[in-house]
Amino acid sequence: MYALVFHFGRSYLSKGYSIFAVGVLVLLSWLAGLSLARSRTIVDDLGFKIAVKDDIRRVVSLVPTNSEMVCLLDCERLKGGTRYDAFPAELKARLETKQIEVVGGGFDANLESIVRLRPDLILTNGPTQQRFAMPLRNLGYSVLSLWPRDMAGLKRSFLLLADLLGREEKARELIDEMERGFAAIEARTLNKAKKRVYLQMWTEPLITVGKQSFPNWLVSAAGGTNVFGDLPFDSGQVSLEALIRRDPEVLIFLAGQEPFARNIVKRPGWSSIRGVRDGRFCFIDEPDIRRSIGFLDGLKKIQQCLFAELK
């Protein structure tokens, strides 16, 4: 253990951390190692085996969707979150009153702040956050990656989190409520033909979602077919030529892309796309496609984008 602490102390000094900061990091990481004496081993969504304490009191989340799910179960245990945490209302209020410390925004996690909070459990999402997850694991912390890509995965992640926090009954109540709402939304399009859909995540370059993404599942659940749903990525770059060939009937843009979309007919090549010619495009907010148990409002919006008659 001492060798491990020494190794990572040298590593963080080489990255420009102050001697004091390194001291805090290595001391608290050593204490974290001691605290795992009574633990169990679980496997997360990325296949990592994680030793987790039996009694989890302090949780840090590095992504808003995980912050949301912790807060739905037991918000008092969430000690660190992101600047984008907004749901539920209790979470936002706790951030504003500084009961929860902001440790980053998803892509700029502050490792020193995380360590200072002495977390029993740190929550990340998929591969993009492993550059934070790996050094924290190496320091002895329990880092759990939750990365659901459909409703079954979402339920599995939520129930695992509930099990770790001892809130299984509450989780099942929330899942039952979600499933009733989902069934009602799904029933509205059971006898309707699927719409071919393009969901744009970024404008320059064009970035969309593939089959590994939760938004891909949302589009399908709403009654659509993602025209790039065969591509083996969560999100990635595509060409305008490929988009024209796949000829979506409906185009969905994030709200911040409205200036781009409003001039879409004037953009070279875009007018050859059926959805553009027919004026079938709409806007959703980024939280509408989030990987959380509270996804139903976003699902409704996507469904209304695809089937205007359901509004």
mmCIF file of C-alpha atoms in Angstrom:
data_model
loop_
_atom_site.group_PDB
_atom_site.id
_atom_site.type_symbol
_atom_site.label_atom_id
_atom_site.label_comp_id
_atom_site.label_asym_id
_atom_site.label_seq_id
_atom_site.Cartn_x
_atom_site.Cartn_y
_atom_site.Cartn_z
ATOM 1 C CA MET A 1 0.000 0.000 0.000
ATOM 2 C CA TYR A 2 2.793 2.436 0.830
ATOM 3 C CA ALA A 3 4.409 1.704 -2.543
ATOM 4 C CA LEU A 4 1.109 2.435 -4.266
ATOM 5 C CA VAL A 5 0.718 5.754 -2.473
ATOM 6 C CA PHE A 6 4.311 6.722 -3.305
ATOM 7 C CA HIS A 7 3.842 5.843 -6.962
ATOM 8 C CA PHE A 8 0.722 7.959 -7.364
ATOM 9 C CA GLY A 9 2.184 10.808 -5.360
ATOM 10 C CA ARG A 10 5.029 11.021 -7.904
ATOM 11 C CA SER A 11 2.509 10.725 -10.755
ATOM 12 C CA TYR A 12 0.413 13.662 -9.590
ATOM 13 C CA LEU A 13 3.473 15.834 -8.894
ATOM 14 C CA SER A 14 4.559 15.255 -12.487
ATOM 15 C CA LYS A 15 1.184 16.583 -13.658
ATOM 16 C CA GLY A 16 1.636 19.893 -11.864
ATOM 17 C CA TYR A 17 -0.315 19.327 -8.646
ATOM 18 C CA SER A 18 1.002 21.166 -5.570
ATOM 19 C CA ILE A 19 2.826 19.203 -2.862
ATOM 20 C CA PHE A 20 -0.064 19.950 -0.492
ATOM 21 C CA ALA A 21 -2.635 18.710 -3.016
ATOM 22 C CA VAL A 22 -0.669 15.536 -3.574
ATOM 23 C CA GLY A 23 -0.435 15.020 0.168
ATOM 24 C CA VAL A 24 -4.188 15.300 0.494
ATOM 25 C CA LEU A 25 -4.730 12.926 -2.415
ATOM 26 C CA VAL A 26 -2.430 10.180 -1.201
ATOM 27 C CA LEU A 27 -3.458 10.393 2.458
ATOM 28 C CA LEU A 28 -7.157 10.224 1.711
ATOM 29 C CA SER A 29 -6.660 7.502 -0.875
ATOM 30 C CA TRP A 30 -4.847 5.450 1.781
ATOM 31 C CA LEU A 31 -7.764 5.970 4.157
ATOM 32 C CA ALA A 32 -10.148 4.986 1.354
ATOM 33 C CA GLY A 33 -8.280 1.715 0.986
ATOM 34 C CA LEU A 34 -8.689 0.979 4.672
ATOM 35 C CA SER A 35 -12.433 1.704 4.501
ATOM 36 C CA LEU A 36 -13.065 -1.134 2.022
ATOM 37 C CA ALA A 37 -12.456 -3.840 4.627
ATOM 38 C CA ARG A 38 -16.158 -4.780 4.720
ATOM 39 C CA SER A 39 -17.170 -4.813 1.088
ATOM 40 C CA ARG A 40 -18.574 -6.854 -1.760
ATOM 41 C CA THR A 41 -17.598 -7.108 -5.406
ATOM 42 C CA ILE A 42 -19.946 -6.135 -8.231
ATOM 43 C CA VAL A 43 -19.539 -5.801 -12.003
ATOM 44 C CA ASP A 44 -20.434 -2.472 -13.617
ATOM 45 C CA ASP A 45 -21.798 -1.715 -17.105
ATOM 46 C CA LEU A 46 -18.298 -1.623 -18.615
ATOM 47 C CA GLY A 47 -17.331 -5.004 -17.152
ATOM 48 C CA PHE A 48 -15.106 -3.694 -14.350
ATOM 49 C CA LYS A 49 -15.115 -5.619 -11.066
ATOM 50 C CA ILE A 50 -15.634 -3.072 -8.286
ATOM 51 C CA ALA A 51 -15.204 -3.571 -4.538
ATOM 52 C CA VAL A 52 -17.970 -1.582 -2.836
ATOM 53 C CA LYS A 53 -18.529 -0.915 0.865
ATOM 54 C CA ASP A 54 -21.533 -2.506 2.517
ATOM 55 C CA ASP A 55 -22.454 0.806 4.145
ATOM 56 C CA ILE A 56 -22.368 3.662 1.612
ATOM 57 C CA ARG A 57 -22.837 7.114 3.135
ATOM 58 C CA ARG A 58 -21.061 9.481 0.771
ATOM 59 C CA VAL A 59 -21.601 9.441 -3.001
ATOM 60 C CA VAL A 60 -20.013 11.583 -5.717
ATOM 61 C CA SER A 61 -21.477 11.657 -9.211
ATOM 62 C CA LEU A 62 -19.595 12.855 -12.303
ATOM 63 C CA VAL A 63 -22.608 12.928 -14.642
ATOM 64 C CA PRO A 64 -26.068 14.556 -14.196
ATOM 65 C CA THR A 65 -28.081 11.406 -14.907
ATOM 66 C CA ASN A 66 -26.389 9.497 -12.084
ATOM 67 C CA SER A 67 -26.813 12.479 -9.751
ATOM 68 C CA GLU A 68 -30.512 12.417 -10.577
ATOM 69 C CA MET A 69 -30.906 8.724 -9.820
ATOM 70 C CA VAL A 70 -29.060 8.989 -6.500
ATOM 71 C CA CYS A 71 -31.215 11.934 -5.498
ATOM 72 C CA LEU A 72 -34.429 10.105 -6.381
ATOM 73 C CA LEU A 73 -33.352 7.372 -3.979
ATOM 74 C CA ASP A 74 -31.599 9.289 -1.168
ATOM 75 C CA CYS A 75 -30.454 12.802 -2.006
ATOM 76 C CA GLU A 76 -28.814 13.360 1.377
ATOM 77 C CA ARG A 77 -26.037 10.903 0.533
ATOM 78 C CA LEU A 78 -25.001 12.778 -2.611
ATOM 79 C CA LYS A 79 -22.030 14.927 -1.560
ATOM 80 C CA GLY A 80 -20.598 15.844 -4.974
ATOM 81 C CA GLY A 81 -22.259 16.461 -8.340
ATOM 82 C CA THR A 82 -21.929 18.424 -11.570
ATOM 83 C CA ARG A 83 -22.762 22.008 -12.503
ATOM 84 C CA TYR A 84 -25.431 20.667 -14.863
ATOM 85 C CA ASP A 85 -27.408 18.718 -12.263
ATOM 86 C CA ALA A 86 -31.024 19.927 -12.467
ATOM 87 C CA PHE A 87 -33.429 17.066 -11.752
ATOM 88 C CA PRO A 88 -35.229 16.492 -9.436
ATOM 89 C CA ALA A 89 -35.964 19.865 -7.794
ATOM 90 C CA GLU A 90 -34.401 18.721 -4.509
ATOM 91 C CA LEU A 91 -31.071 18.139 -6.257
ATOM 92 C CA LYS A 92 -31.025 21.623 -7.767
ATOM 93 C CA ALA A 93 -31.917 23.153 -4.403
ATOM 94 C CA ARG A 94 -29.139 21.272 -2.619
ATOM 95 C CA LEU A 95 -26.620 22.471 -5.195
ATOM 96 C CA GLU A 96 -27.760 26.078 -4.834
ATOM 97 C CA THR A 97 -27.451 25.910 -1.038
ATOM 98 C CA LYS A 98 -24.026 24.199 -1.375
ATOM 99 C CA GLN A 99 -25.121 21.034 0.433
ATOM 100 C CA ILE A 100 -23.718 19.290 -2.643
ATOM 101 C CA GLU A 101 -20.323 20.395 -3.961
ATOM 102 C CA VAL A 102 -19.805 20.869 -7.693
ATOM 103 C CA VAL A 103 -16.837 18.724 -8.755
ATOM 104 C CA GLY A 104 -17.026 19.385 -12.496
ATOM 105 C CA GLY A 105 -19.239 19.335 -15.549
ATOM 106 C CA GLY A 106 -18.828 15.874 -16.987
ATOM 107 C CA PHE A 107 -15.608 16.415 -18.918
ATOM 108 C CA ASP A 108 -13.611 18.469 -16.406
ATOM 109 C CA ALA A 109 -13.879 16.575 -13.117
ATOM 110 C CA ASN A 110 -11.657 17.968 -10.340
ATOM 111 C CA LEU A 111 -9.882 14.975 -8.796
ATOM 112 C CA GLU A 112 -8.652 16.940 -5.792
ATOM 113 C CA SER A 113 -12.207 18.071 -4.944
ATOM 114 C CA ILE A 114 -13.494 14.519 -5.329
ATOM 115 C CA VAL A 115 -10.870 13.074 -2.989
ATOM 116 C CA ARG A 116 -11.473 15.807 -0.426
ATOM 117 C CA LEU A 117 -15.136 14.710 -0.194
ATOM 118 C CA ARG A 118 -14.039 11.226 1.006
ATOM 119 C CA PRO A 119 -16.597 9.350 -1.120
ATOM 120 C CA ASP A 120 -17.612 5.771 -0.457
ATOM 121 C CA LEU A 121 -18.807 5.505 -4.063
ATOM 122 C CA ILE A 122 -18.032 7.493 -7.232
ATOM 123 C CA LEU A 123 -20.407 7.239 -10.195
ATOM 124 C CA THR A 124 -19.372 7.730 -13.825
ATOM 125 C CA ASN A 125 -21.032 6.856 -17.119
ATOM 126 C CA GLY A 126 -19.471 5.243 -20.187
ATOM 127 C CA PRO A 127 -16.063 5.147 -21.878
ATOM 128 C CA THR A 128 -15.712 8.941 -22.149
ATOM 129 C CA GLN A 129 -15.296 9.295 -18.377
ATOM 130 C CA GLN A 130 -12.738 6.539 -17.910
ATOM 131 C CA ARG A 131 -9.905 9.098 -17.969
ATOM 132 C CA PHE A 132 -11.252 10.206 -14.579
ATOM 133 C CA ALA A 133 -12.383 6.777 -13.419
ATOM 134 C CA MET A 134 -9.051 5.002 -13.859
ATOM 135 C CA PRO A 135 -6.882 7.283 -11.690
ATOM 136 C CA LEU A 136 -9.557 7.286 -8.991
ATOM 137 C CA ARG A 137 -9.705 3.478 -9.058
ATOM 138 C CA ASN A 138 -5.923 3.402 -8.846
ATOM 139 C CA LEU A 139 -6.121 5.570 -5.737
ATOM 140 C CA GLY A 140 -8.324 2.939 -4.100
ATOM 141 C CA TYR A 141 -11.795 4.410 -4.645
ATOM 142 C CA SER A 142 -14.897 2.472 -5.654
ATOM 143 C CA VAL A 143 -15.779 3.869 -9.085
ATOM 144 C CA LEU A 144 -18.933 2.479 -10.673
ATOM 145 C CA SER A 145 -19.775 3.087 -14.347
ATOM 146 C CA LEU A 146 -23.511 3.134 -15.118
ATOM 147 C CA TRP A 147 -24.103 3.213 -18.877
ATOM 148 C CA PRO A 148 -27.615 1.983 -19.776
ATOM 149 C CA ARG A 149 -28.537 1.943 -23.464
ATOM 150 C CA ASP A 150 -32.200 0.937 -23.244
ATOM 151 C CA MET A 151 -34.964 0.668 -20.660
ATOM 152 C CA ALA A 152 -33.862 -2.785 -19.501
ATOM 153 C CA GLY A 153 -30.348 -1.474 -18.866
ATOM 154 C CA LEU A 154 -31.730 1.602 -17.148
ATOM 155 C CA LYS A 155 -33.838 -0.483 -14.779
ATOM 156 C CA ARG A 156 -30.862 -2.743 -14.059
ATOM 157 C CA SER A 157 -28.612 0.241 -13.253
ATOM 158 C CA PHE A 158 -31.252 1.895 -11.077
ATOM 159 C CA LEU A 159 -31.923 -1.292 -9.113
ATOM 160 C CA LEU A 160 -28.187 -1.869 -8.615
ATOM 161 C CA LEU A 161 -27.807 1.652 -7.267
ATOM 162 C CA ALA A 162 -30.846 1.149 -5.043
ATOM 163 C CA ASP A 163 -29.381 -2.107 -3.724
ATOM 164 C CA LEU A 164 -26.102 -0.372 -2.875
ATOM 165 C CA LEU A 165 -27.977 2.389 -1.031
ATOM 166 C CA GLY A 166 -30.509 0.083 0.618
ATOM 167 C CA ARG A 167 -33.445 1.739 -1.190
ATOM 168 C CA GLU A 168 -34.818 -1.191 -3.206
ATOM 169 C CA GLU A 169 -38.467 -0.629 -2.235
ATOM 170 C CA LYS A 170 -38.382 3.015 -3.308
ATOM 171 C CA ALA A 171 -36.679 2.087 -6.568
ATOM 172 C CA ARG A 172 -39.326 -0.479 -7.415
ATOM 173 C CA GLU A 173 -42.075 2.063 -6.739
ATOM 174 C CA LEU A 174 -40.436 4.522 -9.128
ATOM 175 C CA ILE A 175 -39.867 1.814 -11.752
ATOM 176 C CA ASP A 176 -43.503 0.683 -11.534
ATOM 177 C CA GLU A 177 -44.636 4.264 -12.060
ATOM 178 C CA MET A 178 -42.255 4.682 -14.991
ATOM 179 C CA GLU A 179 -43.395 1.435 -16.625
ATOM 180 C CA ARG A 180 -47.061 2.463 -16.442
ATOM 181 C CA GLY A 181 -46.244 5.772 -18.084
ATOM 182 C CA PHE A 182 -44.094 4.086 -20.718
ATOM 183 C CA ALA A 183 -46.844 1.607 -21.630
ATOM 184 C CA ALA A 184 -49.300 4.457 -22.175
ATOM 185 C CA ILE A 185 -46.877 6.341 -24.444
ATOM 186 C CA GLU A 186 -45.889 3.225 -26.398
ATOM 187 C CA ALA A 187 -49.533 2.280 -27.012
ATOM 188 C CA ARG A 188 -50.150 5.508 -28.933
ATOM 189 C CA THR A 189 -48.048 4.343 -31.909
ATOM 190 C CA LEU A 190 -48.564 0.575 -31.919
ATOM 191 C CA ASN A 191 -50.560 0.672 -35.173
ATOM 192 C CA LYS A 192 -48.521 3.368 -36.885
ATOM 193 C CA ALA A 193 -45.746 2.881 -39.428
ATOM 194 C CA LYS A 194 -42.258 3.642 -38.137
ATOM 195 C CA LYS A 195 -40.805 7.028 -39.111
ATOM 196 C CA ARG A 196 -37.229 7.285 -40.379
ATOM 197 C CA VAL A 197 -35.460 9.693 -38.030
ATOM 198 C CA TYR A 198 -32.209 11.656 -37.895
ATOM 199 C CA LEU A 199 -31.169 12.978 -34.470
ATOM 200 C CA GLN A 200 -28.408 15.589 -34.662
ATOM 201 C CA MET A 201 -26.155 16.062 -31.659
ATOM 202 C CA TRP A 202 -23.752 18.602 -33.215
ATOM 203 C CA THR A 203 -23.665 20.775 -36.317
ATOM 204 C CA GLU A 204 -20.064 21.183 -37.486
ATOM 205 C CA PRO A 205 -19.079 18.448 -37.994
ATOM 206 C CA LEU A 206 -22.371 16.561 -38.179
ATOM 207 C CA ILE A 207 -22.603 14.240 -35.189
ATOM 208 C CA THR A 208 -25.457 11.844 -34.580
ATOM 209 C CA VAL A 209 -26.223 8.786 -32.414
ATOM 210 C CA GLY A 210 -25.688 5.116 -33.238
ATOM 211 C CA LYS A 211 -26.967 1.820 -31.926
ATOM 212 C CA GLN A 212 -24.927 1.943 -28.694
ATOM 213 C CA SER A 213 -26.794 5.045 -27.454
ATOM 214 C CA PHE A 214 -29.780 5.548 -25.178
ATOM 215 C CA PRO A 215 -31.269 8.173 -27.584
ATOM 216 C CA ASN A 216 -31.282 5.486 -30.304
ATOM 217 C CA TRP A 217 -33.535 3.398 -28.067
ATOM 218 C CA LEU A 218 -35.701 6.452 -27.275
ATOM 219 C CA VAL A 219 -36.308 7.073 -30.976
ATOM 220 C CA SER A 220 -37.377 3.447 -31.422
ATOM 221 C CA ALA A 221 -39.629 3.524 -28.348
ATOM 222 C CA ALA A 222 -41.293 6.697 -29.663
ATOM 223 C CA GLY A 223 -42.213 4.963 -32.930
ATOM 224 C CA GLY A 224 -39.229 5.787 -35.103
ATOM 225 C CA THR A 225 -36.192 4.177 -36.701
ATOM 226 C CA ASN A 226 -32.851 5.918 -36.355
ATOM 227 C CA VAL A 227 -31.423 6.130 -39.905
ATOM 228 C CA PHE A 228 -27.943 5.705 -38.414
ATOM 229 C CA GLY A 229 -29.030 3.036 -35.933
ATOM 230 C CA ASP A 230 -26.853 0.433 -37.622
ATOM 231 C CA LEU A 231 -23.619 2.263 -36.816
ATOM 232 C CA PRO A 232 -21.594 0.727 -33.929
ATOM 233 C CA PHE A 233 -21.099 3.810 -31.769
ATOM 234 C CA ASP A 234 -22.769 5.844 -29.049
ATOM 235 C CA SER A 235 -22.307 9.055 -31.020
ATOM 236 C CA GLY A 236 -20.085 9.870 -33.962
ATOM 237 C CA GLN A 237 -19.457 11.941 -37.043
ATOM 238 C CA VAL A 238 -21.364 11.340 -40.295
ATOM 239 C CA SER A 239 -21.229 12.989 -43.698
ATOM 240 C CA LEU A 240 -23.961 14.999 -45.392
ATOM 241 C CA GLU A 241 -23.734 12.579 -48.310
ATOM 242 C CA ALA A 242 -24.556 9.656 -46.000
ATOM 243 C CA LEU A 243 -27.443 11.590 -44.488
ATOM 244 C CA ILE A 244 -28.855 12.369 -47.947
ATOM 245 C CA ARG A 245 -28.648 8.683 -48.930
ATOM 246 C CA ARG A 246 -30.527 7.618 -45.801
ATOM 247 C CA ASP A 247 -33.204 10.264 -46.461
ATOM 248 C CA PRO A 248 -34.922 10.661 -43.039
ATOM 249 C CA GLU A 249 -38.587 11.643 -42.877
ATOM 250 C CA VAL A 250 -38.115 13.572 -39.616
ATOM 251 C CA LEU A 251 -35.112 15.510 -38.334
ATOM 252 C CA ILE A 252 -34.645 16.226 -34.631
ATOM 253 C CA PHE A 253 -32.223 18.908 -33.426
ATOM 254 C CA LEU A 254 -31.111 19.951 -29.963
ATOM 255 C CA ALA A 255 -32.534 23.316 -28.943
ATOM 256 C CA GLY A 256 -29.181 25.093 -29.248
ATOM 257 C CA GLN A 257 -29.025 24.158 -32.946
ATOM 258 C CA GLU A 258 -32.074 26.215 -33.885
ATOM 259 C CA PRO A 259 -30.127 28.896 -35.862
ATOM 260 C CA PHE A 260 -28.568 26.084 -37.925
ATOM 261 C CA ALA A 261 -31.886 24.328 -38.531
ATOM 262 C CA ARG A 262 -33.901 27.422 -39.423
ATOM 263 C CA ASN A 263 -31.690 28.004 -42.462
ATOM 264 C CA ILE A 264 -31.463 24.363 -43.384
ATOM 265 C CA VAL A 265 -33.306 24.664 -46.709
ATOM 266 C CA LYS A 266 -30.683 27.141 -47.926
ATOM 267 C CA ARG A 267 -27.797 24.834 -47.102
ATOM 268 C CA PRO A 268 -26.354 22.963 -50.110
ATOM 269 C CA GLY A 269 -27.697 19.428 -50.376
ATOM 270 C CA TRP A 270 -30.130 19.551 -47.465
ATOM 271 C CA SER A 271 -33.192 20.306 -49.590
ATOM 272 C CA SER A 272 -32.893 16.850 -51.198
ATOM 273 C CA ILE A 273 -33.763 15.234 -47.836
ATOM 274 C CA ARG A 274 -37.444 14.353 -47.535
ATOM 275 C CA GLY A 275 -37.849 15.654 -43.981
ATOM 276 C CA VAL A 276 -36.351 18.999 -44.975
ATOM 277 C CA ARG A 277 -38.585 19.324 -48.057
ATOM 278 C CA ASP A 278 -41.650 18.504 -45.952
ATOM 279 C CA GLY A 279 -40.615 20.816 -43.106
ATOM 280 C CA ARG A 280 -40.641 17.883 -40.674
ATOM 281 C CA PHE A 281 -38.066 18.936 -38.104
ATOM 282 C CA CYS A 282 -38.342 19.837 -34.454
ATOM 283 C CA PHE A 283 -36.294 20.671 -31.371
ATOM 284 C CA ILE A 284 -35.726 18.992 -28.030
ATOM 285 C CA ASP A 285 -33.601 19.911 -25.029
ATOM 286 C CA GLU A 286 -30.546 17.850 -24.152
ATOM 287 C CA PRO A 287 -32.114 16.630 -20.854
ATOM 288 C CA ASP A 288 -34.911 15.096 -22.961
ATOM 289 C CA ILE A 289 -32.551 12.312 -24.080
ATOM 290 C CA ARG A 290 -30.899 11.633 -20.740
ATOM 291 C CA ARG A 291 -30.181 8.153 -19.345
ATOM 292 C CA SER A 292 -32.338 8.423 -16.246
ATOM 293 C CA ILE A 293 -35.467 6.919 -14.801
ATOM 294 C CA GLY A 294 -37.129 10.290 -15.537
ATOM 295 C CA PHE A 295 -36.939 9.918 -19.332
ATOM 296 C CA LEU A 296 -40.707 9.886 -20.031
ATOM 297 C CA ASP A 297 -41.130 13.617 -20.680
ATOM 298 C CA GLY A 298 -38.399 13.453 -23.309
ATOM 299 C CA LEU A 299 -39.935 10.344 -24.852
ATOM 300 C CA LYS A 300 -43.267 12.173 -25.221
ATOM 301 C CA LYS A 301 -41.556 15.084 -26.971
ATOM 302 C CA ILE A 302 -39.788 12.779 -29.416
ATOM 303 C CA GLN A 303 -43.035 10.953 -30.154
ATOM 304 C CA GLN A 304 -44.800 14.257 -30.819
ATOM 305 C CA CYS A 305 -41.971 15.184 -33.198
ATOM 306 C CA LEU A 306 -42.608 12.022 -35.175
ATOM 307 C CA PHE A 307 -46.393 12.079 -35.108
ATOM 308 C CA ALA A 308 -47.787 15.612 -35.137
ATOM 309 C CA GLU A 309 -51.344 14.287 -34.923
ATOM 310 C CA LEU A 310 -50.698 13.020 -31.384
ATOM 311 C CA LYS A 311 -50.211 16.517 -29.932
#
